[in-house]
Short mmCIF file of C-alpha atoms and ligand atoms in Angstrom, two decimals:
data_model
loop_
_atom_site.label_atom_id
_atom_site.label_comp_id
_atom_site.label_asym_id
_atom_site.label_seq_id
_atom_site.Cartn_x
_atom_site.Cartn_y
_atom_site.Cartn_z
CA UNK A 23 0.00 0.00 0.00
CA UNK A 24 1.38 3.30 -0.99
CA UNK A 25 1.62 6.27 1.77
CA UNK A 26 -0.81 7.98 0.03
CA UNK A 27 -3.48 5.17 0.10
CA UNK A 28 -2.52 4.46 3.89
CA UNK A 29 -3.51 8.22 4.75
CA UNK A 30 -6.69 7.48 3.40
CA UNK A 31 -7.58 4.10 4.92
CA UNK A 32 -7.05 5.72 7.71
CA UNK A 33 -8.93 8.79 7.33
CA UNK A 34 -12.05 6.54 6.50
CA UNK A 35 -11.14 4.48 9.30
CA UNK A 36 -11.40 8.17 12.09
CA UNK A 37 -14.32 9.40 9.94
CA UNK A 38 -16.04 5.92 10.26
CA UNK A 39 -15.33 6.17 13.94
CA UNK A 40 -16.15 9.74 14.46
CA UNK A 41 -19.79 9.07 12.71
CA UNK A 42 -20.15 6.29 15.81
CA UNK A 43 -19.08 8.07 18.42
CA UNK A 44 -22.67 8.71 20.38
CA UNK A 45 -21.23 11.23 22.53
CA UNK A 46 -19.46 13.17 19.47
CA UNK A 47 -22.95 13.39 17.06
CA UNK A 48 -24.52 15.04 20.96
CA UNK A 49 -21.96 17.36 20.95
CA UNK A 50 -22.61 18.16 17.10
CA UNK A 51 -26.54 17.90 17.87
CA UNK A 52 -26.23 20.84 20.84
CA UNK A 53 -23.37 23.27 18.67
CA UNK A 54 -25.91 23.07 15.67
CA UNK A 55 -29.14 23.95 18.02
CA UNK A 56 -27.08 26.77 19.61
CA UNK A 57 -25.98 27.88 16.01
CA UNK A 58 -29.47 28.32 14.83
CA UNK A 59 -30.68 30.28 17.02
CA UNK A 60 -27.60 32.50 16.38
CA UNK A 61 -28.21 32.63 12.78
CA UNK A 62 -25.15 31.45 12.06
CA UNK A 63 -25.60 30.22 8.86
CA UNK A 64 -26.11 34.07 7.48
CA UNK A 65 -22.54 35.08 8.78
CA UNK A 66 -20.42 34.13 5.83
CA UNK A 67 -19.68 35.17 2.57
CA UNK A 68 -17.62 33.46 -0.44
CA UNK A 69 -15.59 36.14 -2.75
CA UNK A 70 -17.49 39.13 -1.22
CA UNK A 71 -21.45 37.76 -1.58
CA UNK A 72 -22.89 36.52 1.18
CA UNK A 73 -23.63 32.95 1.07
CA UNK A 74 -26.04 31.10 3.24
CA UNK A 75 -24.29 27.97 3.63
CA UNK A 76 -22.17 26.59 7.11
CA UNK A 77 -18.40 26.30 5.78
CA UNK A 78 -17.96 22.75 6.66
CA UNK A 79 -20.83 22.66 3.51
CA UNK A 80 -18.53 25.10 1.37
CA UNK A 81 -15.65 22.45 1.73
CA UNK A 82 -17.70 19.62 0.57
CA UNK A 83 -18.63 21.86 -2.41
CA UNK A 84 -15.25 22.39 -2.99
CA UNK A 85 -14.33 18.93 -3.05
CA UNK A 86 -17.46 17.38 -4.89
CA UNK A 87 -16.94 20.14 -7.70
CA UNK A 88 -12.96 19.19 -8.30
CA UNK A 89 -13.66 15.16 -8.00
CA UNK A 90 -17.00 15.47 -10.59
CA UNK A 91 -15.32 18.49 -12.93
CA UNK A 92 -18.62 19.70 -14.21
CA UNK A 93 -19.50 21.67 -16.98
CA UNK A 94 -23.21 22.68 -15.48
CA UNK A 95 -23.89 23.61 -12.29
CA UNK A 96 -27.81 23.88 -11.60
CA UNK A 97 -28.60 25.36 -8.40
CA UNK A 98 -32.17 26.65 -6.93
CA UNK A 99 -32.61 29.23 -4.52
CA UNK A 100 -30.19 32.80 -5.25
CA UNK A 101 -30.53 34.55 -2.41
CA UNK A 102 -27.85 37.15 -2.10
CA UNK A 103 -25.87 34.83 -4.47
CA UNK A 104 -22.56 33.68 -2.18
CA UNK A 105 -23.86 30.23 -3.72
CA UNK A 106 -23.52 30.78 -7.34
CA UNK A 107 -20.68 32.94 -6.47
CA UNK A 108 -19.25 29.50 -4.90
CA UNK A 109 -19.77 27.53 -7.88
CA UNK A 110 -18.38 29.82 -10.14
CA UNK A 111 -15.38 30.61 -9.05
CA UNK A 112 -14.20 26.62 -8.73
CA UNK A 113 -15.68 26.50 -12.17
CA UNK A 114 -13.06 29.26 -13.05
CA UNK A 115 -10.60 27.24 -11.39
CA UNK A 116 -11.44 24.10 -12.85
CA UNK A 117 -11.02 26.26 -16.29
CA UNK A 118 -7.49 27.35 -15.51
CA UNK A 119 -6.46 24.08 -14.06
CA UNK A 120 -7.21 22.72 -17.32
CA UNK A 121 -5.54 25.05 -19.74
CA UNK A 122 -2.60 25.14 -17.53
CA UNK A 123 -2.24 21.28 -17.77
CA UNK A 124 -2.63 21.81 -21.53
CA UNK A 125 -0.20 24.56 -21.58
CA UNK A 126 -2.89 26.66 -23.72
CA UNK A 127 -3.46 30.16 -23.19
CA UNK A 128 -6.52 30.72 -21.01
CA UNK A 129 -9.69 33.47 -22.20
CA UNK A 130 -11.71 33.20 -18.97
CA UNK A 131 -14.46 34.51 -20.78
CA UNK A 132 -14.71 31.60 -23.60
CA UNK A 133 -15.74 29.22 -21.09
CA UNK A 134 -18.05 25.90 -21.37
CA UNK A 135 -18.74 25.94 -17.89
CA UNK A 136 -21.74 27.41 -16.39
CA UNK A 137 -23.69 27.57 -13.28
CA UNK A 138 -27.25 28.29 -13.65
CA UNK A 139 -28.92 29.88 -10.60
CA UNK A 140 -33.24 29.74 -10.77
CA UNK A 141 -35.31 32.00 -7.85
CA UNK A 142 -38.39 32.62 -7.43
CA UNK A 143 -37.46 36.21 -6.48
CA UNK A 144 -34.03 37.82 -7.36
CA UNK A 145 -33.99 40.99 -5.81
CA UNK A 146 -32.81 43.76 -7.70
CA UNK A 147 -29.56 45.15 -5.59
CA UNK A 148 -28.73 41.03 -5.50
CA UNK A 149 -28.80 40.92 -9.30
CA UNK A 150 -26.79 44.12 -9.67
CA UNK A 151 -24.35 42.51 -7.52
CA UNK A 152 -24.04 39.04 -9.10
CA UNK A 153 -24.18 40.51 -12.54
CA UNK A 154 -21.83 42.89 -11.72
CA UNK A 155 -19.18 40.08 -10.22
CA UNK A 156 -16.01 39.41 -11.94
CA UNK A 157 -17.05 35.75 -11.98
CA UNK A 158 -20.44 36.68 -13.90
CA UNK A 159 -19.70 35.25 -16.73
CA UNK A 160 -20.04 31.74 -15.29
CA UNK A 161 -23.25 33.07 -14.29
CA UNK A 162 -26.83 32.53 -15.94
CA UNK A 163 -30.16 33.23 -13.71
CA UNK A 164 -33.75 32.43 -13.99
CA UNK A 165 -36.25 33.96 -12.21
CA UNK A 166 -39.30 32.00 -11.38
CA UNK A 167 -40.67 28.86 -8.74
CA UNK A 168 -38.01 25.66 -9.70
CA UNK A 169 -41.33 23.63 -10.12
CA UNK A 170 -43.00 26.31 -12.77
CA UNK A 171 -43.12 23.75 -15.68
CA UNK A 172 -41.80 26.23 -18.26
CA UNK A 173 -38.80 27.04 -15.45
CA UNK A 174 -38.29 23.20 -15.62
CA UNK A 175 -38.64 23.18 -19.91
CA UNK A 176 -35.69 26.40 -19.88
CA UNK A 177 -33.65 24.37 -17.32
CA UNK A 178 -33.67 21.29 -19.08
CA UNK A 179 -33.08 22.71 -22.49
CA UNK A 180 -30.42 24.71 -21.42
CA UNK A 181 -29.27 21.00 -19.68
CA UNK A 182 -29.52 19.53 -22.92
CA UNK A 183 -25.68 21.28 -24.22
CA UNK A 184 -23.67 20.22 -21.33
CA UNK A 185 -22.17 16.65 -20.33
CA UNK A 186 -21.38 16.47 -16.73
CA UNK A 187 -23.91 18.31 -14.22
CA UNK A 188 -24.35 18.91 -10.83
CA UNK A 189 -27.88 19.70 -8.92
CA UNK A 190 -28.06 21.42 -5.98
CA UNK A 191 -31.37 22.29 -4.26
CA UNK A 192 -31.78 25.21 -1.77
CA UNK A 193 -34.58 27.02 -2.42
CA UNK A 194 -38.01 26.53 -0.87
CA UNK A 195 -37.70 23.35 2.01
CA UNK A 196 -41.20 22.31 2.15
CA UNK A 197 -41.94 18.43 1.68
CA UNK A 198 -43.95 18.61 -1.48
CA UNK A 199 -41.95 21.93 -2.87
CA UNK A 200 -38.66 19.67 -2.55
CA UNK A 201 -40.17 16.47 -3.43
CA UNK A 202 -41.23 18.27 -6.98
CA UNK A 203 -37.42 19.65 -7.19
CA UNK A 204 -36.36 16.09 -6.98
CA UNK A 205 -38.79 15.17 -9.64
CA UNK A 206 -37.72 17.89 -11.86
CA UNK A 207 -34.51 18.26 -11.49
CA UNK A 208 -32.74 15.03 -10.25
CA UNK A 209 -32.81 13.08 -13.49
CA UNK A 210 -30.55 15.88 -15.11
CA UNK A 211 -27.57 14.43 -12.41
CA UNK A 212 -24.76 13.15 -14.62
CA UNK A 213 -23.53 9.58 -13.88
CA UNK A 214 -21.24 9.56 -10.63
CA UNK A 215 -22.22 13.02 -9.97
CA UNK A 216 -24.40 14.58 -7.13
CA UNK A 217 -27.59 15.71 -6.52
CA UNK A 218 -26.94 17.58 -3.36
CA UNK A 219 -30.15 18.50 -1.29
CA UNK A 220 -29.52 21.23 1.81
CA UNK A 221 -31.49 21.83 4.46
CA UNK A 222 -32.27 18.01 5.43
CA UNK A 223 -31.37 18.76 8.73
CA UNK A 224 -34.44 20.15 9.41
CA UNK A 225 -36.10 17.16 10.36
CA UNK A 226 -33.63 16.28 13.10
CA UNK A 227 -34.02 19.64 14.85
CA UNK A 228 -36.28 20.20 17.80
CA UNK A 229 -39.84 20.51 17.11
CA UNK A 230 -40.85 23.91 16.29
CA UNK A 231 -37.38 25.49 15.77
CA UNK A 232 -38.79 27.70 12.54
CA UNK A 233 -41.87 29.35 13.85
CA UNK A 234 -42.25 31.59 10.95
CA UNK A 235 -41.44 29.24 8.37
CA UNK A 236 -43.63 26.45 6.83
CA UNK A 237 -41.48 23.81 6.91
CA UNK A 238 -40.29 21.60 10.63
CA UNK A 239 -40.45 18.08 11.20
CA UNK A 240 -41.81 15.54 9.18
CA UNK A 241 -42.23 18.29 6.46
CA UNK A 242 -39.10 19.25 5.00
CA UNK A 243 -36.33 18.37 2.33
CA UNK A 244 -35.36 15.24 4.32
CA UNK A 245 -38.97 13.67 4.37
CA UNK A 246 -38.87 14.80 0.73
CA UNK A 247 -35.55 12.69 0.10
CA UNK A 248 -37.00 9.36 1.75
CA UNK A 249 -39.88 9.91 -0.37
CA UNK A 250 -38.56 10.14 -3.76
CA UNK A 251 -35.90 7.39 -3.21
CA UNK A 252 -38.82 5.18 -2.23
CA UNK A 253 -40.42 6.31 -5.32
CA UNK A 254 -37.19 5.80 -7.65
CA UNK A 255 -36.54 1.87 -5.63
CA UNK A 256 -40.81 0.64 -6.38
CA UNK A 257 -41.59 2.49 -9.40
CA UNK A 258 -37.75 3.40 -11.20
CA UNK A 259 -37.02 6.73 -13.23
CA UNK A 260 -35.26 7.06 -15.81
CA UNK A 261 -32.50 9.96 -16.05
CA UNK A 262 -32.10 12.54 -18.72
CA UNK A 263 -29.46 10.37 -20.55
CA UNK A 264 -31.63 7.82 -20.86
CA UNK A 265 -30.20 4.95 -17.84
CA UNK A 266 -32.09 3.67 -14.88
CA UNK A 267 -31.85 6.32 -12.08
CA UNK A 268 -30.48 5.19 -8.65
CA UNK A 269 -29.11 7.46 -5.72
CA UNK A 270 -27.21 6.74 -2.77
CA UNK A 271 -26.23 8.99 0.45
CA UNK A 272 -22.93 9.97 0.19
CA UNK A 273 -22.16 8.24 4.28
CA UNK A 274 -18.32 9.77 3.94
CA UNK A 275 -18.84 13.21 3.15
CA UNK A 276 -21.50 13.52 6.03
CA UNK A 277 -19.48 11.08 8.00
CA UNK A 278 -16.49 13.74 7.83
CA UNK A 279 -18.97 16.90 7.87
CA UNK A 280 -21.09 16.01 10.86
CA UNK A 281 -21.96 19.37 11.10
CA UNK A 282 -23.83 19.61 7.87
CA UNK A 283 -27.01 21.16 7.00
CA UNK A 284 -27.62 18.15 4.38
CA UNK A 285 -27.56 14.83 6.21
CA UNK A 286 -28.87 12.16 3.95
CA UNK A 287 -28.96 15.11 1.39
CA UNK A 288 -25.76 14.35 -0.39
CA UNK A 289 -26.70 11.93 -2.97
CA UNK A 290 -24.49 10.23 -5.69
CA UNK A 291 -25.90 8.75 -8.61
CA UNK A 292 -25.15 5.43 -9.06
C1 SAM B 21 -31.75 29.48 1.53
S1 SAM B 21 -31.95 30.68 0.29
C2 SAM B 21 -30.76 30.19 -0.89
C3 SAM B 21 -29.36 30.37 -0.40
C4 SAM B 21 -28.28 30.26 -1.43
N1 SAM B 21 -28.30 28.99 -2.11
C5 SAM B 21 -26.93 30.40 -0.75
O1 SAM B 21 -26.30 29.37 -0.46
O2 SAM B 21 -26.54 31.54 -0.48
C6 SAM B 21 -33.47 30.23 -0.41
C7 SAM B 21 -33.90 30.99 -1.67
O3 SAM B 21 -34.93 30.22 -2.28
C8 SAM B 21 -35.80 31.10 -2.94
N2 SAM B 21 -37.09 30.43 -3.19
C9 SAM B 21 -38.14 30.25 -2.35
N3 SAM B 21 -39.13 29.62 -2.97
C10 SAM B 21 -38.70 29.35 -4.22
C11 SAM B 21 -39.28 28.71 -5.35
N4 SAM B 21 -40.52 28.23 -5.32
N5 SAM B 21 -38.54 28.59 -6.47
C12 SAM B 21 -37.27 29.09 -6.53
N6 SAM B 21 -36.69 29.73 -5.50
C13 SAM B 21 -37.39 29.85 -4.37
C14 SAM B 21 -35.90 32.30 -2.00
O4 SAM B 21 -36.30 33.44 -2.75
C15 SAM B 21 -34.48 32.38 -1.46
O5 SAM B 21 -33.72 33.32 -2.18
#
C-alpha cells in the first residue's frame, strides 16, 4: 500500500469512527441547536457575496466540484448569491487548471462551464451585484418557482448542451416543494455526480425550531428525500441520458462533515 493510500484508509477508518461516536454526534446535535438560534448560517460570505451555507458545507462543495469536474452547475434558490458565487469561481478554477495542464493560453471569458442559478425572487440590488461580479460570466439566472413547468422546460433545455452536471437544491424546504425539485430536477444528475439536497437537517431539529417558516419536522427536504428514493426503488425513473436512475447517500462526506445542514442530502448517482 502506498503512503498515500494508507492516509486514506485511515482517514475513513477516524471518519467511520467519528460518525459512531454517540457522545461526538450530541456534541454536534447541541453546537448546531445553539448555532441556529444564532443565525449562524447568514454570517459568511464566499468572494465578497454573502452565502447562506455553514463552511464545513462550502468544503464539501469544494471537493465534490474538483472530484465530478462539471460543466453545469444547476442550483435553486439565489438569495444574495454567495452560492452561485461559490460555484463559479471553482468553475473558473477548474477552467485554468485545465488550460494550464494543456499549456494553452486561457480566455476566462470563452468558457463551457456554467452555473445556472433559478429564484423565485431575485432581488434587484442582489442581481446588480451578481451581474456585476467578476465571476459573472459563469453566471446565468432564472427567475421564477423551480417547479414552474416552463422554469423546468428552460432548465432542461439549457441541460440539454452540457455533459457532466451537478444539482443542488436550496430554495423553498417544504416536503412537497422539494419532493417536486427532486422530480424535476434530479434526473438531469450526470452519472457519478451529485444531486446535493440542503437543508435536510431540518427534520432532526427540535420541534418547532422555525416558527415563521412552513417547513419543521416531518415536512421538509429530508422527508422529501426518503420519499422520492422510495419512489425511484418501487416504481424506477429514468434519467435525462436515458439509464435507470439510482441514488445513494454519500455516508463519507457527512461522515467527515457532521456538522452539515444536508444529512442524507448528499446523494451520488449510481
Ligand atoms: C436558503 S436561500 C438560498 C441560499 C443560497 N443557495 C446560498 O447558499 O446563499 C433560499 C432561496 O430560495 C428562494 N425560493 C423560495 N421559494 C422558491 C421557489 N418556489 N422557487 C425558486 N426559489 C425559491 C428564495 O427566494 C431564497 O432566495
Amino acid at each position: 500500500m502506498s503512503q498515500t493510500e494508507e492516509f486514506d484508509k485511515r482517514n475513513l477508518e477516524f471518519i467511520a469512527r467519528g460518525a459512531a461516536d454517540k457522545s461526538f454526534l450530541e456534541l454536534t446535535r447541541q453546537w448546531f441547536a445553539t448555532a441556529n438560534s444564532h443565525e449562524y448560517s447568514y454570517h459568511f460570505e464566499w468572494l465578497s457575496r454573502p452565502i447562506i451555507q455553514y463552511p464545513q458545507d462550502i468544503v464539501a462543495l469544494q471537493e465534490l466540484i474538483w472530484r465530478i469536474k462539471p460543466d453545469l452547475i444547476i442550483e435553486t434558490g439565489i438569495a444574495h448569491g454567495g452560492s452561485l458565487i461559490l460555484s463559479a469561481s471553482l468553475l473558473a478554477m477548474l477552467d485554468y487548471c485545465e488550460a494550464a495542464v494543456a499549456g494553452h493560453t486561457l480566455n476566462p471569458r470563452d468558457t463551457r462551464r456554467r452555473v445556472l442559478g433559478i429564484d423565485i425572487d431575485i432581488r434587484q440590488h442582489n442581481r446588480i451585484a451578481i451581474e456585476e461580479h467578476p465571476l459573472a460570466h459563469h453566471i446565468d439566472m432564472i427567475q421564477g418557482s423551480s417547479i414552474e413547468p416552463d422554469v423546468v422546460t428552460q432548465v432542461h433545455g439549457i441541460a440539454r448542451d452540457h455533459d457532466r452536471v451537478l444539482v443542488i437544491l436550496d430554495s423553498n424546504h417544504t416536503h412537497e416543494h422539494v419532493l417536486a425539485e427532486l422530480e424535476a430536477y434530479a434526473p438531469l444528475t450526470s452519472k457519478e455526480s451529485y444531486c446535493v439536497v440542503f437543508d435536510t437537517v431540518i427534520e432532526d431539529m427540535p420541534e418547532n425550531i422555525f416558527p415563521d417558516r412552513p417547513w419543521g419536522k416531518g415536512n421538509n427536504p429530508k422527508t422529501a428525500v426518503r420519499e422520492y428514493l422510495r419512489r425511484l426503488d418501487k416504481e424506477g425513473r429514468k434519467a435525462f441520458d436515458g439509464d435507470p436512475l439510482a441514488f445513494r447517500a454519500d455516508r463519507i462526506i457527512e461522515g467527515k462533515l457532521l456538522i452539515t445542514v444536508a444529512p442524507d442530502g448528499y446523494l451520488m448517482r449510481v
